[in-house]
């Protein structure tokens, strides 16, 4: 079975721009979660989707949004980028909510 | 926001040594405790999921225990090998979402 894939792997943007990251879960997995990791911080939960519905949202500003499609693929969007948004963004999928998560390789975003 | 703490932050051991790390989490609103191994340039890999107080899980030379009443979990590695070098993450699930610790970075010196 193919693992979780994320595109793009690396991205450079400037302040004020917006960015969309994509995540394709393991086939059959219906839950997709997004995390942000910055130096010195643990993985910070962004949001979780299940069956195209956002089930949980972390403590991030409204500039961070996401969605899930009927094939369980998910996208995450960050508008009006700030320097502090530079981070590794990880996507994880699981069969259903609350179960073991399987992580993708991440998208490393650099905001200049 | 739930505070999950891991100690030590980093660890250097000699090949063959046994080692252990700690994950502390609030015992209220507990649903499950997950351990992950994260090697450099790779994705975090699930090691264990534990839900019951007193749970013990084992995978080769790695094992973990869980105490939900006092809010801690230990991860043990017996006879560390260089390939065990990684960051070990724990995550507490409250039933709503995962809360990750900052990890313990293990370096095994050949």
mmCIF file of C-alpha atoms in Angstrom:
data_model
loop_
_atom_site.group_PDB
_atom_site.id
_atom_site.type_symbol
_atom_site.label_atom_id
_atom_site.label_comp_id
_atom_site.label_asym_id
_atom_site.label_seq_id
_atom_site.Cartn_x
_atom_site.Cartn_y
_atom_site.Cartn_z
ATOM 1 C CA UNK A 1 0.000 0.000 0.000
ATOM 2 C CA UNK A 2 1.307 3.422 -0.859
ATOM 3 C CA UNK A 3 1.976 5.657 2.116
ATOM 4 C CA UNK A 4 0.774 9.166 2.797
ATOM 5 C CA UNK A 5 2.009 11.586 0.167
ATOM 6 C CA UNK A 6 2.347 15.319 0.447
ATOM 7 C CA UNK A 7 2.990 17.889 -2.241
ATOM 8 C CA UNK A 8 4.949 19.978 -2.673
ATOM 9 C CA UNK A 9 7.839 18.855 -0.493
ATOM 10 C CA UNK A 10 9.472 22.281 -0.364
ATOM 11 C CA UNK A 11 8.081 25.719 -0.895
ATOM 12 C CA UNK A 12 9.404 29.260 -0.691
ATOM 13 C CA UNK A 13 6.932 32.121 -0.455
ATOM 14 C CA UNK A 14 7.050 35.773 0.528
ATOM 15 C CA UNK A 15 5.088 37.524 3.231
ATOM 16 C CA UNK A 16 1.518 38.299 2.276
ATOM 17 C CA UNK A 17 1.230 35.488 -0.239
ATOM 18 C CA UNK A 18 -0.976 32.484 0.203
ATOM 19 C CA UNK A 19 -0.115 28.812 -0.106
ATOM 20 C CA UNK A 20 -1.979 25.546 -0.599
ATOM 21 C CA UNK A 21 -0.538 22.231 0.548
ATOM 22 C CA UNK A 22 -1.892 18.871 -0.519
ATOM 23 C CA UNK A 23 -2.111 15.514 1.228
ATOM 24 C CA UNK A 24 -3.155 12.143 -0.168
ATOM 25 C CA UNK A 25 -3.900 9.629 2.596
ATOM 26 C CA UNK A 26 -3.298 5.906 2.565
ATOM 27 C CA UNK A 27 -5.958 4.196 0.481
ATOM 28 C CA UNK A 28 -8.989 3.452 2.649
ATOM 29 C CA UNK A 29 -8.102 5.968 5.331
ATOM 30 C CA UNK A 30 -10.861 8.460 5.925
ATOM 31 C CA UNK A 31 -9.328 10.669 8.595
ATOM 32 C CA UNK A 32 -6.690 13.273 7.784
ATOM 33 C CA UNK A 33 -4.971 15.534 10.304
ATOM 34 C CA UNK A 34 -2.564 18.406 9.794
ATOM 35 C CA UNK A 35 0.267 19.484 12.084
ATOM 36 C CA UNK A 36 2.792 22.284 12.166
ATOM 37 C CA UNK A 37 6.269 21.851 13.538
ATOM 38 C CA UNK A 38 8.567 24.768 14.248
ATOM 39 C CA UNK A 39 12.042 24.540 15.826
ATOM 40 C CA UNK A 40 11.825 23.705 19.530
ATOM 41 C CA UNK A 41 8.097 23.006 19.376
ATOM 42 C CA UNK A 42 6.290 19.716 19.359
ATOM 43 C CA UNK A 43 3.850 18.954 16.632
ATOM 44 C CA UNK A 44 1.075 21.519 16.906
ATOM 45 C CA UNK A 45 -2.348 20.285 15.846
ATOM 46 C CA UNK A 46 -3.998 22.324 13.098
ATOM 47 C CA UNK A 47 -7.146 20.426 12.175
ATOM 48 C CA UNK A 48 -8.639 17.028 11.547
ATOM 49 C CA UNK A 49 -11.025 15.979 8.805
ATOM 50 C CA UNK A 50 -13.197 12.917 8.531
ATOM 51 C CA UNK A 51 -15.635 12.234 5.711
ATOM 52 C CA UNK A 52 -15.169 15.737 4.306
ATOM 53 C CA UNK A 53 -16.068 17.383 7.614
ATOM 54 C CA UNK A 54 -13.732 19.237 9.927
ATOM 55 C CA UNK A 55 -14.014 17.404 13.240
ATOM 56 C CA UNK A 56 -11.498 19.302 15.332
ATOM 57 C CA UNK A 57 -9.504 22.477 15.039
ATOM 58 C CA UNK A 58 -6.398 23.534 16.892
ATOM 59 C CA UNK A 59 -5.531 26.949 18.229
ATOM 60 C CA UNK A 60 -4.472 28.649 14.998
ATOM 61 C CA UNK A 61 -5.714 31.880 13.435
ATOM 62 C CA UNK A 62 -8.351 31.888 10.725
ATOM 63 C CA UNK A 63 -5.631 32.351 8.093
ATOM 64 C CA UNK A 64 -5.186 28.587 8.349
ATOM 65 C CA UNK A 65 -7.934 26.617 6.686
ATOM 66 C CA UNK A 66 -8.395 23.239 5.143
ATOM 67 C CA UNK A 67 -10.777 20.937 3.396
ATOM 68 C CA UNK A 68 -11.205 17.297 2.540
ATOM 69 C CA UNK A 69 -12.518 15.895 -0.694
ATOM 70 C CA UNK A 70 -14.760 12.896 -1.295
ATOM 71 C CA UNK A 71 -11.712 10.741 -2.080
ATOM 72 C CA UNK A 72 -10.286 11.694 1.353
ATOM 73 C CA UNK A 73 -7.518 13.822 -0.136
ATOM 74 C CA UNK A 74 -7.027 16.983 1.853
ATOM 75 C CA UNK A 75 -5.693 20.442 1.247
ATOM 76 C CA UNK A 76 -4.502 23.031 3.685
ATOM 77 C CA UNK A 77 -4.416 26.723 2.867
ATOM 78 C CA UNK A 78 -2.573 29.526 4.596
ATOM 79 C CA UNK A 79 -3.453 33.051 3.526
ATOM 80 C CA UNK A 80 -1.501 36.256 4.130
ATOM 81 C CA UNK A 81 1.673 34.423 5.030
ATOM 82 C CA UNK A 82 3.797 35.642 7.913
ATOM 83 C CA UNK A 83 7.448 34.925 8.652
ATOM 84 C CA UNK A 84 6.366 32.811 11.635
ATOM 85 C CA UNK A 85 4.506 30.438 9.327
ATOM 86 C CA UNK A 86 7.846 29.024 8.205
ATOM 87 C CA UNK A 87 7.637 25.442 9.399
ATOM 88 C CA UNK A 88 7.350 21.811 8.503
ATOM 89 C CA UNK A 89 3.729 20.905 7.829
ATOM 90 C CA UNK A 90 2.878 17.265 8.358
ATOM 91 C CA UNK A 91 -0.210 15.444 7.278
ATOM 92 C CA UNK A 92 -1.289 12.180 8.887
ATOM 93 C CA UNK A 93 -4.020 9.754 7.961
ATOM 94 C CA UNK A 94 -5.841 7.051 9.885
ATOM 95 C CA UNK A 95 -8.600 4.612 9.124
ATOM 96 C CA UNK A 96 -11.007 6.372 11.426
ATOM 97 C CA UNK A 97 -10.828 9.084 14.056
ATOM 98 C CA UNK A 98 -8.675 8.459 17.151
ATOM 99 C CA UNK A 99 -6.720 5.578 15.620
ATOM 100 C CA UNK A 100 -2.977 5.332 14.941
ATOM 101 C CA UNK A 101 -1.881 8.011 12.526
ATOM 102 C CA UNK A 102 0.425 7.440 9.587
ATOM 103 C CA UNK A 103 2.454 10.448 8.624
ATOM 104 C CA UNK A 104 3.532 11.825 5.287
ATOM 105 C CA UNK A 105 7.018 13.201 4.619
ATOM 106 C CA UNK A 106 5.902 16.781 5.197
ATOM 107 C CA UNK A 107 6.041 20.039 3.298
ATOM 108 C CA UNK A 108 8.755 22.434 4.372
ATOM 109 C CA UNK A 109 7.554 26.006 3.938
ATOM 110 C CA UNK A 110 9.895 28.958 4.070
ATOM 111 C CA UNK A 111 8.383 32.430 4.192
ATOM 112 C CA UNK A 112 10.740 35.263 3.278
ATOM 113 C CA UNK B 1 -4.299 23.099 25.612
ATOM 114 C CA UNK B 2 -2.918 19.900 27.114
ATOM 115 C CA UNK B 3 0.690 19.745 28.312
ATOM 116 C CA UNK B 4 2.576 16.637 27.267
ATOM 117 C CA UNK B 5 6.157 16.627 28.471
ATOM 118 C CA UNK B 6 9.012 14.378 27.534
ATOM 119 C CA UNK B 7 12.322 13.882 29.269
ATOM 120 C CA UNK B 8 15.140 13.984 28.737
ATOM 121 C CA UNK B 9 15.206 16.318 25.740
ATOM 122 C CA UNK B 10 18.221 14.489 24.327
ATOM 123 C CA UNK B 11 20.298 11.471 25.154
ATOM 124 C CA UNK B 12 23.594 10.064 23.948
ATOM 125 C CA UNK B 13 24.305 6.424 24.746
ATOM 126 C CA UNK B 14 26.899 3.886 23.721
ATOM 127 C CA UNK B 15 25.948 0.990 21.492
ATOM 128 C CA UNK B 16 24.732 -1.871 23.681
ATOM 129 C CA UNK B 17 23.489 0.343 26.507
ATOM 130 C CA UNK B 18 19.888 0.152 27.583
ATOM 131 C CA UNK B 19 17.982 3.377 27.973
ATOM 132 C CA UNK B 20 14.572 4.757 28.833
ATOM 133 C CA UNK B 21 12.619 7.973 28.431
ATOM 134 C CA UNK B 22 9.555 9.428 30.062
ATOM 135 C CA UNK B 23 6.348 10.927 28.735
ATOM 136 C CA UNK B 24 4.124 12.804 31.195
ATOM 137 C CA UNK B 25 0.558 13.774 30.394
ATOM 138 C CA UNK B 26 -2.518 14.969 32.271
ATOM 139 C CA UNK B 27 -4.395 11.932 33.547
ATOM 140 C CA UNK B 28 -7.780 13.607 33.125
ATOM 141 C CA UNK B 29 -9.489 13.326 29.738
ATOM 142 C CA UNK B 30 -7.223 10.448 28.788
ATOM 143 C CA UNK B 31 -8.144 8.262 25.831
ATOM 144 C CA UNK B 32 -4.894 6.785 24.485
ATOM 145 C CA UNK B 33 -1.138 7.231 24.507
ATOM 146 C CA UNK B 34 0.855 6.839 21.295
ATOM 147 C CA UNK B 35 4.600 6.510 20.794
ATOM 148 C CA UNK B 36 6.279 7.384 17.490
ATOM 149 C CA UNK B 37 9.832 7.149 16.219
ATOM 150 C CA UNK B 38 11.004 9.917 13.915
ATOM 151 C CA UNK B 39 14.221 9.385 12.049
ATOM 152 C CA UNK B 40 15.919 12.276 10.305
ATOM 153 C CA UNK B 41 14.574 12.896 6.783
ATOM 154 C CA UNK B 42 11.792 10.376 7.287
ATOM 155 C CA UNK B 43 8.175 10.468 8.476
ATOM 156 C CA UNK B 44 7.203 9.729 12.082
ATOM 157 C CA UNK B 45 6.540 6.010 12.432
ATOM 158 C CA UNK B 46 4.011 4.587 14.886
ATOM 159 C CA UNK B 47 5.502 2.325 17.555
ATOM 160 C CA UNK B 48 2.800 1.681 20.140
ATOM 161 C CA UNK B 49 -0.742 2.598 21.100
ATOM 162 C CA UNK B 50 -1.726 2.080 24.719
ATOM 163 C CA UNK B 51 -5.073 2.698 26.329
ATOM 164 C CA UNK B 52 -5.330 0.786 29.601
ATOM 165 C CA UNK B 53 -3.620 1.507 32.888
ATOM 166 C CA UNK B 54 -0.819 -1.013 33.311
ATOM 167 C CA UNK B 55 -0.554 -1.683 29.574
ATOM 168 C CA UNK B 56 2.796 -2.982 28.430
ATOM 169 C CA UNK B 57 3.734 -3.260 24.775
ATOM 170 C CA UNK B 58 6.844 -4.733 23.184
ATOM 171 C CA UNK B 59 8.330 -4.611 19.697
ATOM 172 C CA UNK B 60 11.714 -6.287 19.435
ATOM 173 C CA UNK B 61 14.105 -4.494 21.771
ATOM 174 C CA UNK B 62 11.680 -1.637 22.428
ATOM 175 C CA UNK B 63 8.959 -1.750 25.051
ATOM 176 C CA UNK B 64 6.617 0.719 26.700
ATOM 177 C CA UNK B 65 4.521 0.913 29.844
ATOM 178 C CA UNK B 66 1.567 3.086 30.759
ATOM 179 C CA UNK B 67 0.296 4.507 34.043
ATOM 180 C CA UNK B 68 -2.883 6.462 33.386
ATOM 181 C CA UNK B 69 -3.575 7.177 37.057
ATOM 182 C CA UNK B 70 -0.396 9.154 37.541
ATOM 183 C CA UNK B 71 -0.113 10.254 33.925
ATOM 184 C CA UNK B 72 3.133 8.830 32.614
ATOM 185 C CA UNK B 73 4.524 6.363 30.128
ATOM 186 C CA UNK B 74 8.025 4.937 29.853
ATOM 187 C CA UNK B 75 9.728 3.811 26.667
ATOM 188 C CA UNK B 76 12.603 1.362 27.081
ATOM 189 C CA UNK B 77 15.229 0.357 24.546
ATOM 190 C CA UNK B 78 17.321 -2.673 25.416
ATOM 191 C CA UNK B 79 20.804 -2.968 23.933
ATOM 192 C CA UNK B 80 20.648 0.228 21.864
ATOM 193 C CA UNK B 81 21.915 0.042 18.301
ATOM 194 C CA UNK B 82 22.988 2.909 16.004
ATOM 195 C CA UNK B 83 19.821 2.387 13.955
ATOM 196 C CA UNK B 84 17.785 3.292 17.043
ATOM 197 C CA UNK B 85 19.055 6.867 16.696
ATOM 198 C CA UNK B 86 15.937 8.987 16.210
ATOM 199 C CA UNK B 87 13.574 11.329 17.982
ATOM 200 C CA UNK B 88 10.957 9.496 20.011
ATOM 201 C CA UNK B 89 7.633 11.294 20.282
ATOM 202 C CA UNK B 90 4.745 10.564 22.551
ATOM 203 C CA UNK B 91 1.239 11.847 21.989
ATOM 204 C CA UNK B 92 -1.715 11.822 24.326
ATOM 205 C CA UNK B 93 -5.139 11.549 22.755
ATOM 206 C CA UNK B 94 -8.027 13.019 24.744
ATOM 207 C CA UNK B 95 -10.739 11.572 22.555
ATOM 208 C CA UNK B 96 -10.782 14.760 20.504
ATOM 209 C CA UNK B 97 -7.250 15.320 19.333
ATOM 210 C CA UNK B 98 -3.618 14.386 19.724
ATOM 211 C CA UNK B 99 -1.264 16.435 21.888
ATOM 212 C CA UNK B 100 2.372 15.749 21.120
ATOM 213 C CA UNK B 101 5.397 16.164 23.324
ATOM 214 C CA UNK B 102 8.548 17.796 21.946
ATOM 215 C CA UNK B 103 10.324 14.454 21.803
ATOM 216 C CA UNK B 104 13.475 12.820 23.124
ATOM 217 C CA UNK B 105 16.355 12.817 20.682
ATOM 218 C CA UNK B 106 18.390 9.635 21.022
ATOM 219 C CA UNK B 107 21.873 9.242 19.567
ATOM 220 C CA UNK B 108 23.494 5.829 19.814
ATOM 221 C CA UNK B 109 27.257 6.022 19.472
ATOM 222 C CA UNK B 110 28.874 2.992 17.788
#
